[in-house]
XYZ file of C-alpha atoms in Angstrom:
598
model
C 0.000 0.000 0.000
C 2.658 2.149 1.340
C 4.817 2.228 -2.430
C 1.856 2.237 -4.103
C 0.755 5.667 -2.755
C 4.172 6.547 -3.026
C 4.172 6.329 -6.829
C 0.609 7.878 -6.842
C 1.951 10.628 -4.873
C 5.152 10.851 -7.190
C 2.970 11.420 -10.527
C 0.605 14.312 -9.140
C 3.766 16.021 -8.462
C 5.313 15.458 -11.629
C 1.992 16.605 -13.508
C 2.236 19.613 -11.143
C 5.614 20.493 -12.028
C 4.579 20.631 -15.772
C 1.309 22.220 -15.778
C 2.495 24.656 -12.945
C 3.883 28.179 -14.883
C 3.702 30.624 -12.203
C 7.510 29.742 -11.318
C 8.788 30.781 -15.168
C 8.051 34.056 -15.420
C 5.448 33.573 -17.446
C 2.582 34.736 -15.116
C 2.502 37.332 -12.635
C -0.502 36.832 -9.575
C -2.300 39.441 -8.360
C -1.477 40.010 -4.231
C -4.832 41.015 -3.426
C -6.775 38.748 -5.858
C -4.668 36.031 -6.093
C -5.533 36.131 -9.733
C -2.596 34.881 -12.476
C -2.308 37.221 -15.170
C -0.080 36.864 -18.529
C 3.252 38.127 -17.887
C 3.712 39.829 -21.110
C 1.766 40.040 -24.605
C 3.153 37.127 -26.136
C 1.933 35.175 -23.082
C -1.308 36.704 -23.569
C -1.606 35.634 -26.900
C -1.388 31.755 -25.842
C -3.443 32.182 -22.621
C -6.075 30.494 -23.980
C -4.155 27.503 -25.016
C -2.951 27.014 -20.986
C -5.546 24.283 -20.076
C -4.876 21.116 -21.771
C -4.742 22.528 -25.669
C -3.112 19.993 -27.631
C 0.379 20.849 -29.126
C -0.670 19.969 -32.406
C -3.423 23.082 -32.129
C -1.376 25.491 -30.568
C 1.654 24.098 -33.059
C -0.196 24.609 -36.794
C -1.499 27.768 -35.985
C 2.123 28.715 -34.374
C 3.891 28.133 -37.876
C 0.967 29.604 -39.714
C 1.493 32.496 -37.967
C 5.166 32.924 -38.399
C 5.282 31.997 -42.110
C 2.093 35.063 -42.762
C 4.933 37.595 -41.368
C 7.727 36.145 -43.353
C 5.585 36.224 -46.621
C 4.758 39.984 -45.768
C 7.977 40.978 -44.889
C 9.011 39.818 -48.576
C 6.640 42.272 -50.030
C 9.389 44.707 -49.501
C 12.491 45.125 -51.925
C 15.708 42.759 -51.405
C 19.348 43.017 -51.512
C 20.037 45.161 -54.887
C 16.622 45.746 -56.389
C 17.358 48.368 -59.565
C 20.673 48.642 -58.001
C 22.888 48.212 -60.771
C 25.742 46.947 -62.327
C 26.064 44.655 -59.599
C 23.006 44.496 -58.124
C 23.157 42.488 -55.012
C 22.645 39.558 -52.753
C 19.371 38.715 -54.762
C 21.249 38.934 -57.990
C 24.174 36.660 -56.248
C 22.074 33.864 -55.436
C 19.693 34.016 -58.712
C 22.844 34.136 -60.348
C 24.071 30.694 -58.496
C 20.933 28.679 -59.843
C 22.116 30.495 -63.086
C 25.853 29.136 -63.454
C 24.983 25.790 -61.522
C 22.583 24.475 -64.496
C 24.789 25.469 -67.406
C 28.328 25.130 -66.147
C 29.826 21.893 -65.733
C 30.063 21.137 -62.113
C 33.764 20.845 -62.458
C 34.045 24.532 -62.856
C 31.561 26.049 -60.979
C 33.537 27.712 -58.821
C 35.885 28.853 -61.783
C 33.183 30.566 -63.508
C 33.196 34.222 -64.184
C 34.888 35.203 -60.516
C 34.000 38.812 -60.821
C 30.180 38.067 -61.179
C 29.209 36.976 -58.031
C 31.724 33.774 -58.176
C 30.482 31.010 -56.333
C 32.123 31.837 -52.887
C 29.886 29.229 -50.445
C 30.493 25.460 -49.635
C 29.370 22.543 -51.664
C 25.943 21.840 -50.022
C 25.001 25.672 -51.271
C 26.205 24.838 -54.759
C 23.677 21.602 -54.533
C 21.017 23.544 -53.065
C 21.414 26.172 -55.795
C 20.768 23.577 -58.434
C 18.073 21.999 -56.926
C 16.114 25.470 -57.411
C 17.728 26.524 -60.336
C 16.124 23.461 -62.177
C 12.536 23.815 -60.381
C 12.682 27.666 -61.715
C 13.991 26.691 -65.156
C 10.628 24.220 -65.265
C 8.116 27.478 -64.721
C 10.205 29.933 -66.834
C 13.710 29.291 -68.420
C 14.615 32.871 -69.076
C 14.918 33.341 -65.587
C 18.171 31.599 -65.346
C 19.232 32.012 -68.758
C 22.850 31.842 -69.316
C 24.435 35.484 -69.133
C 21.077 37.044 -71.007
C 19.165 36.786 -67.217
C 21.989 38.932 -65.106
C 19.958 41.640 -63.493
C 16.341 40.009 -64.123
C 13.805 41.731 -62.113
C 10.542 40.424 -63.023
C 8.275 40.166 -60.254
C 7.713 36.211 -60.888
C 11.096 35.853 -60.187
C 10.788 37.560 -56.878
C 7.600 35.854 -56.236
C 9.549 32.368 -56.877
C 13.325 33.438 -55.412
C 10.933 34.516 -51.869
C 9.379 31.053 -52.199
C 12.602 29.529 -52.042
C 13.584 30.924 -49.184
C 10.092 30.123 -47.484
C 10.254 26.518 -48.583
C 13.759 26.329 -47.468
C 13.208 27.088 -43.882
C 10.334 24.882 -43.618
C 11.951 22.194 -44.510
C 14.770 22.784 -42.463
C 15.005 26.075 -39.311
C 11.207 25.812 -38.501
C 11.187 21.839 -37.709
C 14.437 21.552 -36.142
C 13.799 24.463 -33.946
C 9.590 22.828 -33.131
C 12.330 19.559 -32.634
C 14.555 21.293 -30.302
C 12.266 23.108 -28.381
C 10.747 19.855 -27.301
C 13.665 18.602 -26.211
C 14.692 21.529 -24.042
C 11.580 21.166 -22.790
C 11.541 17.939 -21.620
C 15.235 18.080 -20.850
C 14.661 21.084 -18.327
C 10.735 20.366 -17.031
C 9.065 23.106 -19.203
C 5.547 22.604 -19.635
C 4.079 22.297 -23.367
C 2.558 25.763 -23.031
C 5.532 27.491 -22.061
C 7.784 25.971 -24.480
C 5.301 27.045 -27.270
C 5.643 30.642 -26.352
C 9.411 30.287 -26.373
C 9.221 28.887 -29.963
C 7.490 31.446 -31.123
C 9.131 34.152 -29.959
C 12.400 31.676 -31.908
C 10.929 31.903 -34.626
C 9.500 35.723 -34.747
C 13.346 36.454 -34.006
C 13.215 40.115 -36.353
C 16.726 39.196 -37.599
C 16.817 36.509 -38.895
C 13.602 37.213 -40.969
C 14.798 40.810 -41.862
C 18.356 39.344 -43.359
C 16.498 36.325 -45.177
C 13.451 37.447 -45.866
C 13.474 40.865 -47.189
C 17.882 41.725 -47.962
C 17.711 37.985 -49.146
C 19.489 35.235 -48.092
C 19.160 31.227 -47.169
C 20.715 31.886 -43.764
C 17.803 29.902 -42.102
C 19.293 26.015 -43.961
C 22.664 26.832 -42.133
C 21.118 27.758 -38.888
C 17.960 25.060 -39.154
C 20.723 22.174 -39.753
C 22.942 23.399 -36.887
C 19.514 23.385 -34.703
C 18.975 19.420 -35.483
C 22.857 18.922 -34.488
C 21.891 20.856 -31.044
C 18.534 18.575 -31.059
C 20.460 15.352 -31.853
C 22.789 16.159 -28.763
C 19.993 16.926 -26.755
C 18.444 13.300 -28.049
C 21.648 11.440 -26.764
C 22.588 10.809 -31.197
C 26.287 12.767 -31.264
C 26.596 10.747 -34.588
C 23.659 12.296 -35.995
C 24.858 15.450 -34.039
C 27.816 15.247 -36.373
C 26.379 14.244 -39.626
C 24.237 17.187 -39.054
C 25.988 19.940 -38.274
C 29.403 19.003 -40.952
C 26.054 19.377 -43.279
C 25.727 23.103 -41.737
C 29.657 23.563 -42.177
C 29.080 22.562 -45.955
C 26.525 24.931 -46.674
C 27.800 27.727 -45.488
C 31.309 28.707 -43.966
C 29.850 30.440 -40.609
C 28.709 27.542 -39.042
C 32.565 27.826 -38.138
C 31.613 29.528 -35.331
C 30.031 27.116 -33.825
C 32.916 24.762 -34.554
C 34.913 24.955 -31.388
C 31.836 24.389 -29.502
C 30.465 21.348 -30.765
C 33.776 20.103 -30.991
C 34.453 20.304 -27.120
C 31.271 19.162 -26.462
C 31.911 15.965 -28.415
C 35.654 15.514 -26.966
C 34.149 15.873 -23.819
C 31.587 13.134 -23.257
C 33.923 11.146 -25.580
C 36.366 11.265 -22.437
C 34.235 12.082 -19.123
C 33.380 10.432 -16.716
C 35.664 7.857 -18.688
C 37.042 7.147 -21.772
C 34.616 6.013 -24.403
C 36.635 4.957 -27.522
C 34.111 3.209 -29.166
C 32.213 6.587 -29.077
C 35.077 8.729 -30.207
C 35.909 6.950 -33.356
C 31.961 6.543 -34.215
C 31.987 10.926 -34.068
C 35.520 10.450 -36.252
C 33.895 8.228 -39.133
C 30.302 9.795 -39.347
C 32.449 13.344 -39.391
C 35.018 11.684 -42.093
C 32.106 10.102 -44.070
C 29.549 13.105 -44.217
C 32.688 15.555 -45.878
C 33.368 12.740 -48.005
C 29.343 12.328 -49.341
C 29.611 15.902 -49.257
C 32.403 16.504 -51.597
C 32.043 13.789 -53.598
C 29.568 14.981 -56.924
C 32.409 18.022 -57.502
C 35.180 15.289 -57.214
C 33.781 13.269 -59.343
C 32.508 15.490 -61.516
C 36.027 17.099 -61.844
C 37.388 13.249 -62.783
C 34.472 12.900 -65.276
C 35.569 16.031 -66.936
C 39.274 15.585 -67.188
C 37.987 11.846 -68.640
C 36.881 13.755 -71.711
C 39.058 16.180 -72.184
C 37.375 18.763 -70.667
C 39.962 21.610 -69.841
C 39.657 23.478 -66.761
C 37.984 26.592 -66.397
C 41.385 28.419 -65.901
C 43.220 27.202 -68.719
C 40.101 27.835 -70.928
C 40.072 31.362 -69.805
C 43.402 31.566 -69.708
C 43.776 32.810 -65.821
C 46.151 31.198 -63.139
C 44.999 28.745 -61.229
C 44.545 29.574 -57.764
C 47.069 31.018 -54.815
C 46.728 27.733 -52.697
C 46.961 25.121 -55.801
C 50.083 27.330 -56.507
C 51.141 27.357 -53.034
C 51.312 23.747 -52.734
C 54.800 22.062 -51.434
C 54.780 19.856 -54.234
C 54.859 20.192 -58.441
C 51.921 18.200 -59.817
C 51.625 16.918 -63.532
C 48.899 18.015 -65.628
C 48.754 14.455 -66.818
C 48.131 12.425 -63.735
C 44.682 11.884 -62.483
C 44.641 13.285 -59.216
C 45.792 16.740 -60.350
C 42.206 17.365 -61.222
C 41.033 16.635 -57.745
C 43.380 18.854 -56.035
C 42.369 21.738 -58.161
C 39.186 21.461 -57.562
C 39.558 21.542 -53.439
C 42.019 23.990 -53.747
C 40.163 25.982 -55.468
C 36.778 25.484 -52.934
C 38.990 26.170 -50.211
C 40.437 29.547 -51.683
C 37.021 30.354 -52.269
C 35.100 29.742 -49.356
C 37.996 31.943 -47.363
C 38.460 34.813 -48.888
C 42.096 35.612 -46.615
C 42.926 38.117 -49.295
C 40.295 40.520 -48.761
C 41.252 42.638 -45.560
C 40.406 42.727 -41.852
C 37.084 43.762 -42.641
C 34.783 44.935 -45.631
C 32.247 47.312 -44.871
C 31.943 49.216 -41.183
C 30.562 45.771 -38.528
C 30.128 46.551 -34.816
C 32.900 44.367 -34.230
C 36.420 45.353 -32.045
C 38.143 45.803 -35.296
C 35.992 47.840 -37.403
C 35.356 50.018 -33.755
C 38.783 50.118 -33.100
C 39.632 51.236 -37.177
C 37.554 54.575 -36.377
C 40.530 56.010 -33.995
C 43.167 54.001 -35.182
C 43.621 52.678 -38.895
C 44.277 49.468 -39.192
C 44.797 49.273 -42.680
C 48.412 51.045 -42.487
C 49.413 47.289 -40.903
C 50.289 43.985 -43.320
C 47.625 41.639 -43.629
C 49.624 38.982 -42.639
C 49.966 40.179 -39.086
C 46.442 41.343 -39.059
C 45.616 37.932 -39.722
C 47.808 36.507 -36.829
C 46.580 38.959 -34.330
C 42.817 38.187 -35.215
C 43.248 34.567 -35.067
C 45.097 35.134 -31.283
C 42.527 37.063 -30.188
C 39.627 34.790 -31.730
C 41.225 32.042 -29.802
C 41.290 33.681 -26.632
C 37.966 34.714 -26.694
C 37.107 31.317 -27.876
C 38.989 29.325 -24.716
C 36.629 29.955 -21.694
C 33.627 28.576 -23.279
C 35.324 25.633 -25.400
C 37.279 24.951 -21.820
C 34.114 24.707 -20.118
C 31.857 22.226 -21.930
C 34.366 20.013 -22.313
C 35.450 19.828 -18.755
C 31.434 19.962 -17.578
C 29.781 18.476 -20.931
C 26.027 18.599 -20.100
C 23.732 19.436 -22.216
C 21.574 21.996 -21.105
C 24.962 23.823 -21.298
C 25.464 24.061 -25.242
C 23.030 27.003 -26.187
C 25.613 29.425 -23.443
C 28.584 27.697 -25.243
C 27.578 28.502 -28.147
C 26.689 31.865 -27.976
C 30.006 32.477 -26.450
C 32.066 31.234 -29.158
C 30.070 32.235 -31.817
C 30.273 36.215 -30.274
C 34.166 35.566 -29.808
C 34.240 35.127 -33.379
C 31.994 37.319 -34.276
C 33.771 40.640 -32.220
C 37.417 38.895 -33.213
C 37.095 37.150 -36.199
C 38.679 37.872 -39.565
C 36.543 38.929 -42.423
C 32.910 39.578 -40.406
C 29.960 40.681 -42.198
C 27.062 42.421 -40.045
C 24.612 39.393 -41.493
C 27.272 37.514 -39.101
C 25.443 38.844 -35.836
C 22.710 35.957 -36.290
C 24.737 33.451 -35.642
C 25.678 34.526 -31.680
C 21.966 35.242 -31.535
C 20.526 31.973 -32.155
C 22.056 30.479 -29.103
C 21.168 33.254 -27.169
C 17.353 33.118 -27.979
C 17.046 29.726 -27.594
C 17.959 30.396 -24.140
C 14.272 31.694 -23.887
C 13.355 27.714 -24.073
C 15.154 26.722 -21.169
C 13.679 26.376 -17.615
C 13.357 30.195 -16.655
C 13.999 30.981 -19.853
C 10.888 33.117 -20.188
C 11.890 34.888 -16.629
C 12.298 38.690 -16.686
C 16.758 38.095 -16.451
C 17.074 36.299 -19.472
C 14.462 37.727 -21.231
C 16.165 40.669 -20.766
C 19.396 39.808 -22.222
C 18.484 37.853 -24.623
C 15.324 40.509 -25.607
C 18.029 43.354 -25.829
C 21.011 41.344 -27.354
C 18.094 40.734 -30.177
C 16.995 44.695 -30.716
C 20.308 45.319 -30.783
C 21.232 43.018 -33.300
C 18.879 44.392 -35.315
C 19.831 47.783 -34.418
C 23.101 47.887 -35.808
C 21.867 46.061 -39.017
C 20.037 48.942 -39.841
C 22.497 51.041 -42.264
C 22.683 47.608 -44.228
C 18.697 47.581 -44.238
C 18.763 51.220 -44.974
C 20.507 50.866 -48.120
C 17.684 48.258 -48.965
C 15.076 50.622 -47.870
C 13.490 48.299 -45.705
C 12.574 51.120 -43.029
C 9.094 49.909 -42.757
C 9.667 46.073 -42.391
C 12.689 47.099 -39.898
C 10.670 49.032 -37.692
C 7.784 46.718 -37.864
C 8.977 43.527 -37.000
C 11.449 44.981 -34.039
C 8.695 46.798 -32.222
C 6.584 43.609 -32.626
C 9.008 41.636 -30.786
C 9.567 44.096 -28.601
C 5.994 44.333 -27.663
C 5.406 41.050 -27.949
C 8.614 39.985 -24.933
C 7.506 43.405 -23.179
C 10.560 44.819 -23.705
C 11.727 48.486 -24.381
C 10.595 51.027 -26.212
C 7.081 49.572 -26.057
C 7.215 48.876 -22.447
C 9.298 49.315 -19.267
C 7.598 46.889 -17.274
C 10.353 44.191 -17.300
C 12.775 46.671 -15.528
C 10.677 48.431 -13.483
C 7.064 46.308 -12.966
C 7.126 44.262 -10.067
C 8.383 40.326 -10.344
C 6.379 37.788 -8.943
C 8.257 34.915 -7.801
C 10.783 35.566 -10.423
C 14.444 37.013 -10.325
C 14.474 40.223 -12.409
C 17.713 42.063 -13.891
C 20.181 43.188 -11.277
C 20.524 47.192 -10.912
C 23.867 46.955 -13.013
C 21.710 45.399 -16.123
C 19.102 47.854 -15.587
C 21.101 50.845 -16.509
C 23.109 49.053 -18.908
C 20.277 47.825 -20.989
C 18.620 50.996 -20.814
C 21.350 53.077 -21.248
C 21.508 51.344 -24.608
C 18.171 51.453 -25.226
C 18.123 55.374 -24.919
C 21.358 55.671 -27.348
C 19.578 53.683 -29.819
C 16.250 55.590 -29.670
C 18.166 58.869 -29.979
C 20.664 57.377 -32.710
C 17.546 56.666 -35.129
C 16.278 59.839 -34.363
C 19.541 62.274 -35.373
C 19.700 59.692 -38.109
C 16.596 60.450 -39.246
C 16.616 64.507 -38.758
C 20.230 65.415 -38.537
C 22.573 66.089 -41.573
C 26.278 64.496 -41.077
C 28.653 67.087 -40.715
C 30.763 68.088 -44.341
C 33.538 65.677 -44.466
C 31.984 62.934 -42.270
C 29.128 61.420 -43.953
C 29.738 58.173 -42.270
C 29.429 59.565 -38.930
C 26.081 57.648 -37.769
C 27.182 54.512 -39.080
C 30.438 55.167 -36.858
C 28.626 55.569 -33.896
C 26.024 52.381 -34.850
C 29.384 50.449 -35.191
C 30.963 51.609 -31.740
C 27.909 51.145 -29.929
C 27.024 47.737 -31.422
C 30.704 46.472 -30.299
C 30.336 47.696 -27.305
C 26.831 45.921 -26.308
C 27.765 42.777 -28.038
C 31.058 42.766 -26.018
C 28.626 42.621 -23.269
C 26.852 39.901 -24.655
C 29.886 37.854 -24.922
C 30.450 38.634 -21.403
C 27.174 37.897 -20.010
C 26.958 34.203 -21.986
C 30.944 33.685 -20.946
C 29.993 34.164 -17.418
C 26.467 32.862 -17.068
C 28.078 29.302 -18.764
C 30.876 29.208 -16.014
C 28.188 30.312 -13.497
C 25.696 27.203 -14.654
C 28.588 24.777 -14.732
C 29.486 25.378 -11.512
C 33.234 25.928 -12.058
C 32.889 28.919 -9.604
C 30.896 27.174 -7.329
C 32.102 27.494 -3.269
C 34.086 30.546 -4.858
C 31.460 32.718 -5.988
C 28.644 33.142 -3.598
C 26.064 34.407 -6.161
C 24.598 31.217 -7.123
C 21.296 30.580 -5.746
C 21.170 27.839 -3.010
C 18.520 26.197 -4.473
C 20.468 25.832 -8.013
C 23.482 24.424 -5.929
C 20.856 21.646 -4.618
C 19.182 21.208 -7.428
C 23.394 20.626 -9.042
C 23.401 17.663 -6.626
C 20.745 15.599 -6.909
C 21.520 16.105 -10.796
């Protein structure tokens, strides 16, 4: 009798612990009334879902949703639009479909360099044909060879937005529903709560603003690095590393993550003890997804050379790249192999671009910040290079330190977002499209157990406005004013964050731990520079000589804040992992029990 009303006892607590949501921040109670009331809008929005709604309601309407604001936002103009010669981004990837379905694959990235060369992994060179032949199907002008540069019918945009809608559907939107549940379930978060934080994922402004009106496929890099994250979370690291050498292969950033994943791996390879089996499984499913990955251009370089067809640099007559040149070794233009290496020497010298400079165009990063009182460009690039790659690894060595010595799993989104903003403030060759890549991490923070609590909704709220923030000259450019300021202030609304509503900093917190005094004026210190910032944007001429002088300040502002980011996620991992624990006395006591029974 006695276990059985034990285990009776055990599940109405369990069922408590999911269904109650008054300890996540998502509902404040009334003193007097003892009412619960939605925490913020976004919590509003679902309140009717909170008794017993099935997932697969709450979830169809969810992505429904979500996709009706991505489909509006492309309404807008892209990346270039009657922007010529060179148009832009839009032009770049139209252009990709273009060359991929009339160039033999063995020269694809040979082709025509200084027209948007193919300058992305394999797996976007794939993905590129895929859509190139669907589009050729409805209309084969649109990626006619050389007579469709600069197309601009509005089919095309119609189709080209499709893509990109399509895309992430297949890919960003189910791996982050996927990974979401397992957070959930990892950390106790109720079904309700963890919808909320997967829609305010997937409303990130962004990541929609960058892909969905500039124009990009940003979303497949992210969406496969989300189902590596989901397959660790799932106990699969082999599937964790099929997954995310598929995000490395489609585009170059997932690099960021790199360091990350790869401690993570090394670590439960060799804690509590040494799993060998385990470690050479992560080697050969690593090994054998570059391989699968590689192999069409390989081939199709060795099919080529078969029949005599010459590469694209000695039909052009151009040199063959720095790095084939650079090799320690002469190789014969009659053995079989030499084909091979050209080909990866040439993907490599492609897909890192060492030869353009620090830094493009003005990034709130420490090098672009630091350029605006001190030129950097007066220094060689080769010790440019050095000092960006020491500084990217010291940034880099808390975090990757961390989850390899303490390799749980609810640890990974901080570890991630720490690396990925060490790369992104120290990095060599950053673009400001870059910034999603720390932020990810960071927002999926919001899925986590507290998640939705007024700290890290505060840090991860204003790490996201300001993200978007200093993306706005690039936007600008674009003019894509209206979506910008749209789908910012929705977020904003919808987290209750600033400028639509001070509640989070100064409204009372039920239950809850809210931002410390420190964050308070930090965030809103920001906030106010960023408000005013828009505003002499907006009204104020740039004094003669200095027409750059907003973007300046965007850039040295933006470094500054994200260096804060990078700060808070640095410290909050070591915090979690307890590396400071019996040193640091700011840990809760209940986290510290909760650390041992775990």
């Amino acid at each position: 009798m006695t276990p059985g009303s034990s285990v009776h006892k055990s599940r109405r607590k369990k069922k408590a612990a999911v269904s109650s949501i008054t300890g996540h921040g998502t509902i404040t109670v009334d003193t007097k009334t003892n009412e619960q009331r939605p925490a913020f809008p976004l919590v509003a929005f679902f309140w009717p879902a909170r008794k017993a709604t099935s997932q697969w309601v709450v979830l169809p309407l969810t992505l429904m949703v979500v996709g009706l604001f991505r489909w509006s936002a492309g309404l807008w103009g892209y990346s270039g639009y009657q922007s010529p010669p060179m148009y832009g981004d839009f032009e770049a990837q139209r252009h990709w479909m273009e060359l991929t379905n009339h160039i033999p694959m063995s020269q694809w990235y040979f082709h025509d360099l200084e027209w948007w060369g193919l300058d992305y992994p394999p797996l976007t060179a794939y993905h590129s044909w895929v859509l190139g032949k669907i589009g050729s199907f409805i209309n084969p002008a649109w990626f006619a060879l050389q007579t469709s540069r600069g197309m601009e019918d509005q089919l095309l945009k119609v189709f080209m937005r499709a893509t990109v809608l399509i895309s992430e559907y297949v890919t960003y939107i189910p791996a982050a529903a996927v990974y979401v549940r397992h957070s959930a379930h990892l950390e106790g978060v109720s079904t309700w709560e963890s919808s909320i934080a997967l829609s305010a994922v997937l409303m990130q402004p962004a990541t929609i603003l960058v892909d969905h009106t500039h124009f990009q496929y940003n979303t497949v890099m992210l969406g496969l690095v989300l189902a590596s994250m989901s397959s660790i979370l799932a106990g699969r690291p082999l599937w964790a590393s099929v997954f995310f050498v598929a995000a490395l292969g489609f585009k170059q950033m997932a690099l960021y993550y790199a360091p990350a994943i790869f401690a993570y791996l090394l670590g439960i390879c060799i804690l509590p003890q040494v799993h060998i089996r385990r470690f050479f499984g992560i080697a050969l499913a690593t090994i054998l997804s570059f391989t699968f990955m590689c192999a069409p251009l390989i081939f199709g370089a060795l099919y080529d050379a078969h029949y005599g067809i010459s590469p694209a640099h000695e039909a052009k007559g151009t040199t063959v790249s720095p790095l084939f040149s650079s090799l320690p070794f002469a190789v014969d233009r009659e053995t079989w192999y030499y084909a091979v290496l050209l080909q990866l020497s040439q993907i490599t010298h492609r897909i890192f671009p060492f030869a353009r400079g620090l830094f493009e165009d003005k990034v709130a990063n420490i090098w672009c910040a630091f350029h605006t009182v001190h030129k950097l460009h007066q220094y060689p690039t080769a010790m440019l290079q050095r000092l960006s790659l020491s500084a990217t690894l010291i940034s880099i060595l808390p975090a990757c330190m961390t989850i390899s010595l303490f390799p749980r799993k609810e640890l990974l989104p901080l570890a991630l977002a720490s690396t990925a903003w060490g790369f992104f403030l120290c990095s060599f060759q950053v673009h400001e499209k870059s910034v999603l890549l720390p932020l990810l991490p960071m927002t999926l923070l919001l899925t986590g157990k507290d998640g939705l609590g007024s700290e890290i909704r505060a840090w991860v709220g204003w790490a996201n406005m300001l993200g978007s923030w200093t993306m706005f000259p690039l936007l600008k450019r674009d003019d894509l004013r209206v979506p910008y300021t749209v789908l910012t202030l929705l977020w904003a609304y919808m987290l209750g964050l600033p400028p639509t509503s001070l509640s989070l900093y100064f409204g009372r917190q039920t239950n809850h731990v809210g931002p410390g005094m420190v964050a308070k004026v930090v965030h809103l210190g920001f906030y106010a520079a960023m408000i005013s910032w828009h505003a002499l944007e907006a009204f104020v001429q740039t004094p003669e000589g200095k027409p750059d002088l907003w973007v300046v300040i965007n850039v040295i502002i933006g470094a500054a804040g994200f260096g804060l980011c990078f700060l808070w996620c640095t410290w909050r991992l070591i915090q979690k992992a307890g590396v400071m624990q019996g040193y640091v006395v700011s840990i809760p006591t209940s986290e510290k029990g909760k650390k041992k029974v775990q």
